[in-house]
PDB file of C-alpha atoms in Angstrom:
ATOM      1  CA  MET A  94       0.000   0.000   0.000  1.00  0.00           C
ATOM      2  CA  LEU A  95       2.871   2.381   0.725  1.00  0.00           C
ATOM      3  CA  ASN A  96       4.235   1.873  -2.809  1.00  0.00           C
ATOM      4  CA  ASP A  97       0.783   2.629  -4.264  1.00  0.00           C
ATOM      5  CA  ARG A  98       0.555   5.845  -2.282  1.00  0.00           C
ATOM      6  CA  PHE A  99       4.100   6.790  -3.237  1.00  0.00           C
ATOM      7  CA  ARG A 100       3.299   6.177  -6.917  1.00  0.00           C
ATOM      8  CA  SER A 101       0.192   8.357  -6.600  1.00  0.00           C
ATOM      9  CA  ILE A 102       2.154  11.146  -5.001  1.00  0.00           C
ATOM     10  CA  VAL A 103       4.741  10.909  -7.775  1.00  0.00           C
ATOM     11  CA  LEU A 104       1.892  11.557 -10.224  1.00  0.00           C
ATOM     12  CA  LEU A 105       1.577  14.928  -8.559  1.00  0.00           C
ATOM     13  CA  CYS A 106       4.959  15.862 -10.019  1.00  0.00           C
ATOM     14  CA  LEU A 107       3.366  16.215 -13.399  1.00  0.00           C
ATOM     15  CA  PHE A 108       0.405  18.056 -11.941  1.00  0.00           C
ATOM     16  CA  ALA A 109       2.964  20.377 -10.429  1.00  0.00           C
ATOM     17  CA  GLY A 110       3.718  21.134 -14.076  1.00  0.00           C
ATOM     18  CA  LEU A 111       0.880  23.662 -13.784  1.00  0.00           C
ATOM     19  CA  ALA A 112       3.573  26.231 -13.508  1.00  0.00           C
ATOM     20  CA  GLY A 113       4.963  25.170 -16.886  1.00  0.00           C
ATOM     21  CA  PRO A 114       3.327  28.132 -18.606  1.00  0.00           C
ATOM     22  CA  ALA A 115       5.108  30.365 -16.201  1.00  0.00           C
ATOM     23  CA  GLN A 116       8.533  29.212 -17.383  1.00  0.00           C
ATOM     24  CA  ALA A 117       8.869  27.427 -14.076  1.00  0.00           C
ATOM     25  CA  GLU A 118      12.015  27.085 -12.037  1.00  0.00           C
ATOM     26  CA  ARG A 119      13.656  24.032 -13.618  1.00  0.00           C
ATOM     27  CA  ALA A 120      15.327  22.977 -10.381  1.00  0.00           C
ATOM     28  CA  ASP A 121      11.891  22.430  -8.816  1.00  0.00           C
ATOM     29  CA  ARG A 122      11.434  19.199 -10.774  1.00  0.00           C
ATOM     30  CA  THR A 123      14.292  17.599  -8.850  1.00  0.00           C
ATOM     31  CA  LYS A 124      12.953  18.613  -5.431  1.00  0.00           C
ATOM     32  CA  PRO A 125      10.836  16.355  -3.243  1.00  0.00           C
ATOM     33  CA  ILE A 126       7.076  16.843  -3.232  1.00  0.00           C
ATOM     34  CA  ASN A 127       5.536  17.619   0.141  1.00  0.00           C
ATOM     35  CA  LEU A 128       1.800  17.234   0.473  1.00  0.00           C
ATOM     36  CA  GLU A 129      -0.566  18.016   3.318  1.00  0.00           C
ATOM     37  CA  SER A 130      -4.301  17.381   3.363  1.00  0.00           C
ATOM     38  CA  ASP A 131      -7.039  16.350   5.738  1.00  0.00           C
ATOM     39  CA  SER A 132      -7.625  13.119   3.792  1.00  0.00           C
ATOM     40  CA  MET A 133      -6.284  11.061   0.891  1.00  0.00           C
ATOM     41  CA  ARG A 134      -7.935   8.324  -1.177  1.00  0.00           C
ATOM     42  CA  VAL A 135      -6.089   6.122  -3.655  1.00  0.00           C
ATOM     43  CA  ASP A 136      -7.766   3.945  -6.284  1.00  0.00           C
ATOM     44  CA  ASP A 137      -4.833   2.049  -7.776  1.00  0.00           C
ATOM     45  CA  ALA A 138      -7.072   0.163 -10.230  1.00  0.00           C
ATOM     46  CA  GLN A 139      -8.305   3.467 -11.698  1.00  0.00           C
ATOM     47  CA  LYS A 140      -4.889   5.186 -11.234  1.00  0.00           C
ATOM     48  CA  THR A 141      -6.572   8.030  -9.336  1.00  0.00           C
ATOM     49  CA  SER A 142      -5.657   9.823  -6.121  1.00  0.00           C
ATOM     50  CA  VAL A 143      -7.807  12.398  -4.350  1.00  0.00           C
ATOM     51  CA  PHE A 144      -6.521  14.756  -1.668  1.00  0.00           C
ATOM     52  CA  GLU A 145      -9.109  16.798   0.243  1.00  0.00           C
ATOM     53  CA  GLY A 146      -9.254  19.416   2.937  1.00  0.00           C
ATOM     54  CA  LYS A 147      -6.895  22.399   2.976  1.00  0.00           C
ATOM     55  CA  VAL A 148      -4.553  20.706   0.495  1.00  0.00           C
ATOM     56  CA  VAL A 149      -1.068  22.205   0.248  1.00  0.00           C
ATOM     57  CA  LEU A 150       1.408  20.816  -2.262  1.00  0.00           C
ATOM     58  CA  THR A 151       4.969  22.163  -2.307  1.00  0.00           C
ATOM     59  CA  GLN A 152       7.895  21.263  -4.537  1.00  0.00           C
ATOM     60  CA  GLY A 153      10.854  23.616  -4.431  1.00  0.00           C
ATOM     61  CA  THR A 154       9.471  27.091  -5.151  1.00  0.00           C
ATOM     62  CA  LEU A 155       6.080  25.729  -6.275  1.00  0.00           C
ATOM     63  CA  THR A 156       3.112  25.912  -3.925  1.00  0.00           C
ATOM     64  CA  ILE A 157      -0.395  24.757  -4.867  1.00  0.00           C
ATOM     65  CA  ARG A 158      -3.271  25.338  -2.435  1.00  0.00           C
ATOM     66  CA  ALA A 159      -6.750  23.916  -2.971  1.00  0.00           C
ATOM     67  CA  ASP A 160      -9.715  22.425  -1.200  1.00  0.00           C
ATOM     68  CA  ARG A 161      -9.291  19.337  -3.377  1.00  0.00           C
ATOM     69  CA  ILE A 162      -6.626  17.969  -5.726  1.00  0.00           C
ATOM     70  CA  THR A 163      -7.343  14.977  -7.961  1.00  0.00           C
ATOM     71  CA  VAL A 164      -4.612  13.264  -9.973  1.00  0.00           C
ATOM     72  CA  ARG A 165      -5.104  10.423 -12.457  1.00  0.00           C
ATOM     73  CA  GLN A 166      -3.109   8.549 -15.064  1.00  0.00           C
ATOM     74  CA  ASP A 167      -4.512   7.070 -18.292  1.00  0.00           C
ATOM     75  CA  LYS A 168      -3.570   3.702 -19.823  1.00  0.00           C
ATOM     76  CA  GLU A 169      -0.881   5.349 -21.965  1.00  0.00           C
ATOM     77  CA  GLY A 170       0.767   6.879 -18.881  1.00  0.00           C
ATOM     78  CA  HIS A 171      -0.373  10.490 -19.409  1.00  0.00           C
ATOM     79  CA  GLN A 172      -1.129  12.400 -16.224  1.00  0.00           C
ATOM     80  CA  TYR A 173      -4.060  14.702 -15.529  1.00  0.00           C
ATOM     81  CA  GLY A 174      -4.620  16.900 -12.508  1.00  0.00           C
ATOM     82  CA  SER A 175      -7.376  19.062 -11.148  1.00  0.00           C
ATOM     83  CA  ALA A 176      -7.220  21.520  -8.256  1.00  0.00           C
ATOM     84  CA  SER A 177     -10.431  23.118  -7.054  1.00  0.00           C
ATOM     85  CA  GLY A 178     -11.574  25.363  -4.280  1.00  0.00           C
ATOM     86  CA  ASN A 179     -12.550  28.853  -3.387  1.00  0.00           C
ATOM     87  CA  LEU A 180     -10.038  29.682  -4.900  1.00  0.00           C
ATOM     88  CA  ALA A 181      -7.401  27.104  -5.925  1.00  0.00           C
ATOM     89  CA  SER A 182      -4.029  28.803  -6.305  1.00  0.00           C
ATOM     90  CA  PHE A 183      -0.428  28.273  -7.268  1.00  0.00           C
ATOM     91  CA  ARG A 184       2.779  30.259  -6.925  1.00  0.00           C
ATOM     92  CA  GLN A 185       6.177  29.464  -8.438  1.00  0.00           C
ATOM     93  CA  LYS A 186       9.459  31.187  -9.151  1.00  0.00           C
ATOM     94  CA  ARG A 187      10.249  31.749 -12.822  1.00  0.00           C
ATOM     95  CA  ASP A 188      13.398  30.102 -14.128  1.00  0.00           C
ATOM     96  CA  GLY A 189      16.445  32.372 -14.127  1.00  0.00           C
ATOM     97  CA  THR A 190      14.764  35.404 -12.515  1.00  0.00           C
ATOM     98  CA  ASN A 191      13.658  36.624  -9.112  1.00  0.00           C
ATOM     99  CA  GLU A 192      10.088  36.891 -10.391  1.00  0.00           C
ATOM    100  CA  TYR A 193       7.183  34.704  -9.380  1.00  0.00           C
ATOM    101  CA  ILE A 194       4.068  33.643 -11.245  1.00  0.00           C
ATOM    102  CA  GLU A 195       0.841  33.387  -9.285  1.00  0.00           C
ATOM    103  CA  GLY A 196      -2.442  32.013 -10.517  1.00  0.00           C
ATOM    104  CA  GLU A 197      -5.853  31.256  -9.136  1.00  0.00           C
ATOM    105  CA  ALA A 198      -9.260  30.057 -10.238  1.00  0.00           C
ATOM    106  CA  GLU A 199     -12.126  28.042  -8.890  1.00  0.00           C
ATOM    107  CA  ARG A 200     -10.745  25.099 -10.891  1.00  0.00           C
ATOM    108  CA  ILE A 201      -7.320  24.537 -12.447  1.00  0.00           C
ATOM    109  CA  GLU A 202      -6.937  21.599 -14.862  1.00  0.00           C
ATOM    110  CA  TYR A 203      -3.710  20.103 -16.223  1.00  0.00           C
ATOM    111  CA  ASN A 204      -3.742  17.732 -19.228  1.00  0.00           C
ATOM    112  CA  GLY A 205      -0.386  15.962 -19.540  1.00  0.00           C
ATOM    113  CA  LYS A 206      -1.283  14.344 -22.852  1.00  0.00           C
ATOM    114  CA  ILE A 207      -1.497  17.664 -24.687  1.00  0.00           C
ATOM    115  CA  ASP A 208       0.525  19.797 -22.209  1.00  0.00           C
ATOM    116  CA  LYS A 209      -2.325  22.205 -21.559  1.00  0.00           C
ATOM    117  CA  VAL A 210      -3.340  24.121 -18.425  1.00  0.00           C
ATOM    118  CA  GLU A 211      -6.807  25.615 -18.045  1.00  0.00           C
ATOM    119  CA  PHE A 212      -8.163  27.984 -15.399  1.00  0.00           C
ATOM    120  CA  PHE A 213     -11.942  28.069 -14.945  1.00  0.00           C
ATOM    121  CA  ASN A 214     -14.091  30.731 -13.236  1.00  0.00           C
ATOM    122  CA  ARG A 215     -12.604  33.841 -11.644  1.00  0.00           C
ATOM    123  CA  ALA A 216      -9.279  33.068 -13.324  1.00  0.00           C
ATOM    124  CA  ARG A 217      -6.222  35.243 -12.683  1.00  0.00           C
ATOM    125  CA  LEU A 218      -2.531  34.995 -13.587  1.00  0.00           C
ATOM    126  CA  LYS A 219       0.017  37.452 -12.265  1.00  0.00           C
ATOM    127  CA  ARG A 220       3.722  37.857 -12.865  1.00  0.00           C
ATOM    128  CA  GLU A 221       5.316  39.809 -10.043  1.00  0.00           C
ATOM    129  CA  PRO A 222       5.646  42.611  -9.591  1.00  0.00           C
ATOM    130  CA  ALA A 223       2.553  43.804 -11.490  1.00  0.00           C
ATOM    131  CA  ASP A 224       1.717  42.145 -14.849  1.00  0.00           C
ATOM    132  CA  GLU A 225      -1.688  40.522 -14.532  1.00  0.00           C
ATOM    133  CA  VAL A 226      -4.444  39.034 -16.664  1.00  0.00           C
ATOM    134  CA  ARG A 227      -7.954  38.158 -15.472  1.00  0.00           C
ATOM    135  CA  GLY A 228     -10.935  36.526 -17.086  1.00  0.00           C
ATOM    136  CA  ASN A 229     -13.448  33.802 -16.604  1.00  0.00           C
ATOM    137  CA  TYR A 230     -11.338  31.274 -18.533  1.00  0.00           C
ATOM    138  CA  ILE A 231      -7.601  31.128 -19.216  1.00  0.00           C
ATOM    139  CA  SER A 232      -5.954  28.444 -21.354  1.00  0.00           C
ATOM    140  CA  TYR A 233      -2.262  27.857 -22.016  1.00  0.00           C
ATOM    141  CA  ASP A 234      -0.813  25.319 -24.444  1.00  0.00           C
ATOM    142  CA  SER A 235       2.828  24.886 -23.439  1.00  0.00           C
ATOM    143  CA  ARG A 236       3.721  23.061 -26.672  1.00  0.00           C
ATOM    144  CA  THR A 237       2.728  25.978 -28.887  1.00  0.00           C
ATOM    145  CA  GLU A 238       3.037  28.671 -26.178  1.00  0.00           C
ATOM    146  CA  PHE A 239      -0.441  29.846 -27.201  1.00  0.00           C
ATOM    147  CA  PHE A 240      -2.354  31.665 -24.489  1.00  0.00           C
ATOM    148  CA  THR A 241      -6.025  32.687 -24.502  1.00  0.00           C
ATOM    149  CA  VAL A 242      -8.216  34.522 -22.042  1.00  0.00           C
ATOM    150  CA  THR A 243     -11.979  34.890 -22.335  1.00  0.00           C
ATOM    151  CA  GLY A 244     -14.476  36.780 -20.269  1.00  0.00           C
ATOM    152  CA  GLY A 245     -17.841  35.546 -19.195  1.00  0.00           C
ATOM    153  CA  ALA A 246     -21.275  36.757 -18.261  1.00  0.00           C
ATOM    154  CA  GLY A 247     -21.551  39.002 -15.244  1.00  0.00           C
ATOM    155  CA  THR A 248     -18.567  39.857 -13.105  1.00  0.00           C
ATOM    156  CA  VAL A 249     -15.223  38.019 -13.118  1.00  0.00           C
ATOM    157  CA  ALA A 250     -12.256  38.002 -10.753  1.00  0.00           C
ATOM    158  CA  GLY A 251     -11.286  41.357  -9.368  1.00  0.00           C
ATOM    159  CA  GLY A 252     -14.632  42.919 -10.188  1.00  0.00           C
ATOM    160  CA  SER A 253     -14.177  43.396 -13.946  1.00  0.00           C
ATOM    161  CA  PRO A 254     -17.650  44.517 -15.040  1.00  0.00           C
ATOM    162  CA  GLY A 255     -19.495  42.794 -17.852  1.00  0.00           C
ATOM    163  CA  GLY A 256     -17.275  39.718 -17.794  1.00  0.00           C
ATOM    164  CA  ARG A 257     -14.589  41.372 -19.901  1.00  0.00           C
ATOM    165  CA  VAL A 258     -10.945  40.297 -19.972  1.00  0.00           C
ATOM    166  CA  HIS A 259      -8.674  42.566 -17.951  1.00  0.00           C
ATOM    167  CA  ALA A 260      -4.900  42.822 -18.447  1.00  0.00           C
ATOM    168  CA  VAL A 261      -2.265  45.003 -16.815  1.00  0.00           C
ATOM    169  CA  ILE A 262       1.128  44.990 -18.529  1.00  0.00           C
ATOM    170  CA  GLN A 263       3.793  47.147 -16.943  1.00  0.00           C
ATOM    171  CA  PRO A 264       6.389  48.912 -19.104  1.00  0.00           C
ATOM    172  CA  ARG A 265       9.985  47.795 -18.755  1.00  0.00           C
ATOM    173  CA  ASN A 266      12.277  50.684 -17.955  1.00  0.00           C
ATOM    174  CA  SER A 267      15.761  49.223 -18.204  1.00  0.00           C
ATOM    175  CA  ALA A 268      17.649  47.265 -20.850  1.00  0.00           C
ATOM    176  CA  ALA A 269      17.798  44.312 -18.446  1.00  0.00           C
ATOM    177  CA  ASP A 270      14.010  44.419 -18.055  1.00  0.00           C
ATOM    178  CA  GLY A 271      13.576  44.521 -21.827  1.00  0.00           C
ATOM    179  CA  ASP A 272      15.114  41.061 -22.106  1.00  0.00           C
ATOM    180  CA  LYS A 273      12.458  39.473 -19.896  1.00  0.00           C
ATOM    181  CA  ALA A 274       9.746  37.534 -21.638  1.00  0.00           C
ATOM    182  CA  PRO A 275       6.247  39.026 -21.438  1.00  0.00           C
ATOM    183  CA  LEU A 276       3.452  37.213 -19.685  1.00  0.00           C
ATOM    184  CA  PRO A 277       2.239  34.520 -22.095  1.00  0.00           C
ATOM    185  CA  GLY A 278      -0.375  36.002 -24.402  1.00  0.00           C
ATOM    186  CA  ALA A 279       0.784  39.564 -23.777  1.00  0.00           C
ATOM    187  CA  PRO A 280       2.036  41.581 -26.734  1.00  0.00           C
ATOM    188  CA  GLY A 281       5.834  41.681 -27.102  1.00  0.00           C
ATOM    189  CA  ARG A 282       7.613  44.672 -25.690  1.00  0.00           C
TER     190      ARG A 282
END
């Protein structure tokens, strides 16, 4: 049973790939995963693990917080993860910089088969110190580096009226800042 639980926790490594769109700290992948939750269920036959109750996953600079995290693996070995809550969030240092990427949504989905991360309902991504994008749905395909944000009916995260997409992109003032990559989906600087 311990090996089954260990295998399930290892699946979380790929779910931790949520920060992939953020050009995640590469060293994080070699760090141990620490997980805390109120409960854990493993269905080895279905290759599914469910962690519930104030779930906190850390791996190096990555932190994911959610009410519930579900991880599963398909027959071909592709991993899928879902974090949900009010709100599920992640934070991770960007590779090669002192900047962090933060994201939150009611539900965050990772599809390892197509390397895609989706943020559903009250979605927000922020690159410190101040670049931010908000909408009702955010999708990032890490293979193509294609990023989309859509609004929704009513009000979305941060009080954007009419469900419109909201983006804040700060100007870069120095030559060193000009070399930094923009937030995915943001126009080049």
